Coordinates of C-alpha atoms in Angstrom, one line a residue:
Chain I
M1 CA 58.2 11.7 50.4
N2 CA 61.7 10.5 50.9
I3 CA 63.3 13.8 50.0
I4 CA 61.0 15.5 52.6
I5 CA 62.2 13.2 55.3
T6 CA 65.8 13.8 54.4
L7 CA 65.3 17.5 54.3
F8 CA 63.7 17.5 57.7
W9 CA 66.4 15.3 59.2
T10 CA 69.2 17.4 57.7
F11 CA 67.9 20.7 58.9
L12 CA 67.0 19.3 62.3
K13 CA 70.7 18.4 62.7
I14 CA 71.7 21.8 61.4
G15 CA 69.4 23.6 63.8
L16 CA 70.6 21.5 66.7
F17 CA 74.3 22.1 66.2
S18 CA 74.2 25.8 65.4
I19 CA 74.6 27.6 68.7
G20 CA 75.5 31.3 68.6
G21 CA 73.2 32.2 65.8
G22 CA 73.7 34.1 62.6
Y23 CA 76.8 33.5 60.6
A24 CA 77.9 30.5 62.7
I25 CA 75.3 28.4 60.9
I26 CA 76.5 29.0 57.3
P27 CA 79.5 26.6 57.2
L28 CA 77.4 23.9 58.7
I29 CA 74.6 24.3 56.1
R30 CA 77.2 24.4 53.3
E31 CA 78.9 21.2 54.5
Q32 CA 75.6 19.3 54.6
V33 CA 73.7 20.8 51.6
V34 CA 76.5 21.4 49.1
N35 CA 79.3 19.0 50.0
H36 CA 77.5 16.1 51.6
L37 CA 74.2 15.9 49.8
G38 CA 75.0 17.8 46.6
W39 CA 71.5 19.4 46.5
I40 CA 72.7 22.7 45.3
S41 CA 75.9 24.0 43.7
S42 CA 78.5 26.2 45.5
K43 CA 77.6 29.2 43.4
M44 CA 74.0 28.8 44.2
F45 CA 74.8 28.6 47.8
T46 CA 76.7 31.9 47.8
D47 CA 73.7 33.4 46.0
I48 CA 71.4 32.0 48.7
I49 CA 73.4 33.6 51.5
T50 CA 73.3 37.0 49.7
I51 CA 69.5 36.8 49.3
S52 CA 69.1 35.7 52.9
Q53 CA 71.0 38.8 54.0
M54 CA 68.9 41.0 51.7
T55 CA 65.5 39.8 52.9
P56 CA 64.0 40.2 56.4
G57 CA 64.1 37.3 58.9
P58 CA 66.8 35.4 60.6
L59 CA 69.6 34.2 58.4
A60 CA 69.2 30.5 59.4
V61 CA 65.5 30.6 58.6
N62 CA 66.0 32.3 55.3
T63 CA 68.7 30.0 54.2
S64 CA 66.8 26.8 55.1
T65 CA 63.6 28.2 53.5
F66 CA 65.5 28.9 50.3
V67 CA 67.4 25.6 50.2
G68 CA 64.1 23.8 50.9
L69 CA 62.4 25.7 48.0
Q70 CA 65.1 24.7 45.6
V71 CA 65.1 21.0 46.6
A72 CA 61.3 20.3 47.0
G73 CA 59.2 23.4 46.4
I74 CA 56.9 25.0 49.1
A75 CA 56.6 21.7 51.0
G76 CA 60.4 21.5 51.1
A77 CA 60.7 25.1 52.4
V78 CA 58.2 24.5 55.2
T79 CA 59.9 21.2 56.2
A80 CA 63.4 22.7 56.2
T81 CA 62.4 25.7 58.2
V82 CA 60.4 23.8 60.8
G83 CA 63.3 21.3 61.1
C84 CA 65.8 24.2 61.5
V85 CA 64.0 26.0 64.3
L86 CA 62.4 23.0 66.2
C87 CA 65.3 22.0 68.5
G88 CA 66.1 25.6 69.3
V89 CA 62.6 26.5 70.4
L90 CA 62.2 23.3 72.4
I91 CA 65.6 23.8 74.2
S92 CA 64.9 27.5 74.8
L93 CA 61.5 26.7 76.4
F94 CA 63.1 23.9 78.5
L95 CA 65.9 26.3 79.7
Y96 CA 63.5 29.2 80.4
R97 CA 61.2 27.0 82.4
F98 CA 64.2 25.6 84.3
F99 CA 65.4 29.1 85.2
Q100 CA 61.9 30.1 86.2
K101 CA 61.3 27.0 88.4
H102 CA 64.7 27.0 90.1
G103 CA 65.1 30.8 90.3
D104 CA 65.4 30.5 94.1
S105 CA 68.4 28.3 93.9
R106 CA 71.4 30.5 94.4
Y107 CA 73.5 28.8 91.7
V108 CA 70.8 29.0 89.1
F109 CA 70.1 32.6 90.0
E110 CA 73.8 33.6 89.7
V111 CA 74.3 31.7 86.4
L112 CA 71.3 33.4 84.8
K113 CA 72.7 36.8 85.9
G114 CA 76.0 36.0 84.4
L115 CA 74.5 34.7 81.2
K116 CA 72.6 38.0 80.9
S117 CA 75.9 39.9 81.0
A118 CA 77.7 37.6 78.6
S119 CA 74.9 37.5 76.1
L120 CA 74.8 41.3 76.2
G121 CA 78.5 41.2 75.3
L122 CA 77.7 38.9 72.4
I123 CA 74.9 41.2 71.3
I124 CA 77.4 44.1 71.3
S125 CA 79.7 42.0 69.2
A126 CA 76.9 41.5 66.6
A127 CA 76.2 45.2 66.7
A128 CA 79.8 46.0 66.1
T129 CA 79.8 43.7 63.0
I130 CA 76.7 45.5 61.8
I131 CA 78.3 48.9 62.3
M132 CA 81.5 47.8 60.5
L133 CA 79.4 46.6 57.5
A134 CA 77.2 49.7 57.5
F135 CA 80.0 52.3 57.8
W136 CA 82.9 50.7 56.0
G137 CA 81.3 47.8 54.0
T138 CA 83.8 45.3 55.4
E139 CA 84.4 43.3 58.6
T140 CA 88.1 43.4 58.3
L141 CA 89.1 47.1 58.5
K142 CA 92.7 48.3 58.5
A143 CA 93.7 51.4 60.6
E144 CA 94.7 53.4 57.5
Q145 CA 91.3 52.8 55.9
I146 CA 89.2 54.3 58.7
F147 CA 88.7 57.6 56.9
S148 CA 89.2 56.5 53.2
L149 CA 86.5 53.8 53.4
L150 CA 84.1 55.6 55.7
N151 CA 80.7 56.0 54.2
R152 CA 79.6 59.4 55.4
T153 CA 76.0 59.0 54.3
A154 CA 75.7 55.9 56.5
L155 CA 77.2 57.8 59.4
L156 CA 74.8 60.7 58.9
I157 CA 71.7 58.4 58.8
F158 CA 73.0 56.5 61.8
C159 CA 73.5 59.7 63.8
I160 CA 70.1 61.1 63.0
V161 CA 68.3 57.8 63.7
L162 CA 70.2 57.3 67.0
F163 CA 69.3 60.9 68.1
V164 CA 65.7 60.4 67.2
L165 CA 65.6 57.1 69.0
R166 CA 67.1 58.4 72.2
K167 CA 64.9 61.4 72.3
W168 CA 61.5 60.1 71.2
K169 CA 61.8 56.3 71.4
L170 CA 60.2 55.8 68.0
N171 CA 58.8 52.5 66.7
P172 CA 61.6 50.3 65.2
I173 CA 59.4 49.5 62.2
L174 CA 59.0 53.2 61.5
I175 CA 62.8 53.6 61.9
M176 CA 63.4 50.8 59.4
T177 CA 61.0 52.2 56.9
A178 CA 62.5 55.7 57.2
S179 CA 66.1 54.6 56.9
G180 CA 65.2 52.5 53.9
A181 CA 63.6 55.5 52.3
A182 CA 66.7 57.6 53.2
G183 CA 68.8 54.9 51.4
L184 CA 66.7 55.3 48.3
L185 CA 67.1 59.0 48.4
F186 CA 70.9 59.1 49.0
Y187 CA 72.2 56.1 47.2
L188 CA 70.1 55.8 44.1
Chain Z
M1 CA 37.0 33.6 75.4
K2 CA 36.9 36.7 73.3
Q3 CA 39.8 38.1 75.3
R4 CA 41.8 35.0 74.5
A5 CA 41.1 35.2 70.8
K6 CA 42.1 38.8 70.8
L7 CA 45.4 38.1 72.5
Y8 CA 46.2 35.3 70.0
L9 CA 45.4 37.6 67.2
W10 CA 47.6 40.3 68.6
L11 CA 50.4 37.8 69.1
F12 CA 50.1 36.6 65.6
A13 CA 50.0 40.1 64.1
V14 CA 52.9 41.4 66.1
N15 CA 55.2 38.5 65.3
L16 CA 54.3 38.7 61.7
F17 CA 55.3 42.4 61.7
I18 CA 58.4 41.9 63.6
S19 CA 59.6 39.1 61.4
A20 CA 58.8 41.1 58.2
F21 CA 61.0 44.0 59.4
T22 CA 63.9 42.1 60.9
F23 CA 66.6 43.1 58.4
G24 CA 70.3 42.6 59.1
G25 CA 70.2 39.4 61.1
G26 CA 67.9 38.2 63.9
Y27 CA 69.2 40.5 66.6
L28 CA 66.8 43.3 65.7
V29 CA 64.1 41.2 67.3
V30 CA 65.3 42.2 70.7
P31 CA 64.5 45.9 70.4
M32 CA 61.3 45.0 68.5
V33 CA 60.1 42.7 71.4
R34 CA 61.1 45.4 73.8
R35 CA 58.9 47.9 72.0
Y36 CA 55.8 45.8 71.7
F37 CA 55.9 43.4 74.7
V38 CA 57.6 45.5 77.3
W39 CA 56.8 49.1 76.6
K40 CA 53.5 49.0 74.9
K41 CA 51.7 46.1 76.6
Q42 CA 53.9 45.6 79.7
Y43 CA 53.6 41.9 79.6
F44 CA 57.0 41.6 81.2
S45 CA 59.9 43.7 82.4
E46 CA 63.1 44.8 80.6
D47 CA 65.0 42.5 83.0
E48 CA 62.8 39.6 82.0
L49 CA 63.6 40.4 78.3
M50 CA 67.3 40.2 79.1
S51 CA 66.8 36.7 80.7
M52 CA 64.9 35.7 77.5
A53 CA 67.6 37.0 75.3
A54 CA 70.2 35.2 77.3
V55 CA 68.3 31.9 77.1
S56 CA 67.6 32.3 73.4
Q57 CA 71.3 32.9 72.8
S58 CA 72.4 29.9 74.9
S59 CA 70.1 27.6 72.9
P60 CA 70.8 26.4 69.4
G61 CA 69.0 27.7 66.3
A62 CA 67.9 31.2 65.3
I63 CA 68.0 33.6 68.2
A64 CA 65.1 35.6 66.7
I65 CA 62.8 32.6 66.6
N66 CA 63.8 31.4 70.1
L67 CA 63.1 34.8 71.5
S68 CA 59.7 35.1 69.7
A69 CA 58.8 31.7 71.1
L70 CA 59.7 32.7 74.7
A71 CA 57.8 36.0 74.5
G72 CA 54.9 34.0 73.1
Y73 CA 55.2 31.5 75.9
H74 CA 55.3 34.2 78.5
V75 CA 52.1 35.8 77.2
A76 CA 50.0 32.8 76.2
G77 CA 51.7 29.5 77.2
F78 CA 52.3 26.8 74.6
T79 CA 49.6 28.0 72.3
G80 CA 51.5 31.3 72.3
V81 CA 54.7 29.5 71.3
L82 CA 53.0 27.9 68.3
I83 CA 51.3 31.1 67.2
S84 CA 54.5 33.2 67.5
C85 CA 56.6 30.6 65.7
I86 CA 54.2 30.3 62.8
A87 CA 53.9 34.0 62.5
A88 CA 57.6 34.5 62.6
I89 CA 58.3 31.9 59.9
L90 CA 55.6 33.1 57.4
P91 CA 57.1 36.3 56.1
P92 CA 60.5 34.8 55.2
L93 CA 58.7 31.9 53.6
F94 CA 56.4 34.2 51.6
I95 CA 59.1 36.7 50.6
L96 CA 61.7 34.0 49.6
S97 CA 59.1 32.1 47.6
I98 CA 58.6 35.1 45.4
V99 CA 62.3 36.2 45.3
S100 CA 63.6 32.7 44.5
A101 CA 61.6 32.9 41.2
F102 CA 63.7 35.8 39.9
Y103 CA 66.6 36.0 42.3
E104 CA 69.3 37.1 39.9
M105 CA 67.3 40.1 39.0
F106 CA 66.7 40.8 42.7
I107 CA 70.4 40.6 43.7
T108 CA 71.5 43.1 41.0
N109 CA 68.6 45.5 41.4
A110 CA 69.9 49.1 42.3
I111 CA 66.7 50.1 44.1
V112 CA 66.8 47.1 46.4
A113 CA 70.5 47.7 47.1
A114 CA 69.9 51.4 48.0
V115 CA 67.1 50.6 50.4
L116 CA 69.1 47.9 52.1
K117 CA 72.2 50.1 52.4
G118 CA 70.0 52.8 54.1
M119 CA 68.4 50.2 56.4
E120 CA 71.9 49.0 57.5
A121 CA 72.6 52.3 59.2
G122 CA 69.1 52.2 60.8
V123 CA 69.7 48.7 62.2
A124 CA 73.1 49.9 63.6
A125 CA 71.4 52.8 65.4
L126 CA 68.6 50.5 66.8
M127 CA 71.2 48.1 68.1
I128 CA 73.3 50.8 69.8
D129 CA 70.1 52.3 71.3
L130 CA 69.2 48.9 72.8
V131 CA 72.7 48.1 74.0
V132 CA 73.1 51.4 75.8
D133 CA 69.9 50.8 77.8
M134 CA 70.9 47.2 78.6
C135 CA 74.4 48.1 79.7
A136 CA 72.9 50.7 82.1
M137 CA 70.6 48.0 83.5
I138 CA 73.5 45.7 84.3
M139 CA 75.7 48.6 85.7
K140 CA 72.8 49.3 88.1
E141 CA 73.5 45.9 89.9
Q142 CA 76.8 47.5 90.9
S143 CA 78.7 44.2 90.6
I144 CA 82.2 44.4 89.1
F145 CA 81.9 40.8 88.1
L146 CA 78.8 41.2 86.1
S147 CA 79.9 44.5 84.5
A148 CA 83.3 43.1 83.5
M149 CA 81.6 40.1 81.9
I150 CA 80.1 42.4 79.1
P151 CA 83.5 43.7 77.7
L152 CA 85.1 40.3 78.2
A153 CA 82.4 38.5 76.2
F154 CA 82.5 41.2 73.6
L155 CA 86.3 41.0 73.2
G156 CA 86.3 37.2 73.2
N157 CA 83.8 37.1 70.4
F158 CA 84.6 40.2 68.3
V159 CA 88.3 40.4 68.6
L160 CA 89.5 36.9 69.4
H161 CA 86.6 35.2 67.4
I162 CA 85.9 32.7 70.1
N163 CA 82.7 30.8 69.4
A164 CA 79.7 32.1 71.4
V165 CA 79.2 28.6 72.9
Y166 CA 82.5 28.6 74.6
I167 CA 82.0 32.1 76.0
L168 CA 78.6 31.1 77.4
I169 CA 79.9 27.9 78.9
A170 CA 82.9 29.7 80.5
C171 CA 80.5 32.3 81.9
C172 CA 78.4 29.5 83.5
L173 CA 81.4 27.9 85.1
F174 CA 82.7 31.2 86.4
C175 CA 79.3 32.0 88.0
I176 CA 79.1 28.5 89.6
G177 CA 82.7 28.9 90.9
K178 CA 82.1 32.3 92.3
T179 CA 78.9 31.2 94.1
L180 CA 80.8 28.2 95.6
W181 CA 83.6 30.5 96.7
N182 CA 81.2 32.9 98.3
R183 CA 79.4 30.1 100.1
K184 CA 82.6 28.8 101.6
K185 CA 83.5 32.3 102.8
E186 CA 80.1 32.6 104.4
D187 CA 80.3 29.2 106.1
A188 CA 83.8 30.0 107.5

């Protein structure tokens, strides 16, 4: 029982202090789970990140699920995941209701409008990282590598998918299945 | 009553699906929610989706889960939040429980790698498709301030690696400052 409480508390903290999503959360989890509590080894943690990226779902949820599984089985996985998302969901709801309730205040209205723009900028930043990884397999690309490292197959799949999306607005799930199948066809 | 049960069932199924296909980080949830909640069912507008995305991003935790929770809240109140969150957490939990049993085999599997490499290009295209539409929406406001915020937030995060939190806080302060300034001008 003790370990479950520790797991919950640890991931509640991790969830609360990870703003900005995605990769920002990794150092925080490593610090707590590997260095501070010693639940899993450094090598195992690297493997966990790899698996979290390879399976669907948000990185934070995947990582906490996996760590929870390793530490205390299914109960541990559920506890860690719930702990990790709890604060975020509650704070989101609070903020959303706040914006809804005070939408007629000029300050609140302007702040929400600004946040929409800024968060779009951040989404573009995430998209850029995804593109770098998809086309060149690295996030740190040098100018002279632009052509040598370029994955032409990925570029081709990207262009076809984008064209199809703009033209027919297909279902994202269909797109994901089709591009996965394309990967199987081209890369195997 | 029957209508209510049907709505809950839809919410559960749709979140289960979305979560099971969200490869490549949580951001893919935004186009998914757009597809099902905005286009198909018209539960809320695209502008409302942008507010939700902004709030999800400004809150700690996983953006994908926060957004699912807000969409659920919009459609079915607090019950909707609970249903959405449970449905969003189940696929990672299920998939990772299986994968963790033989994860070394999973990491080194060529078929898995090929499918994922293909999906990477698909995710990139889906993100660009979303970002293009959202930029157009903000441009429609014809505010230089709001339009400039997009590239600024992008550059700050992607090039200068400034943490998302600081960008969002700076954005809030800017908006409050700008509103104050405008008010003063109007009073004078």
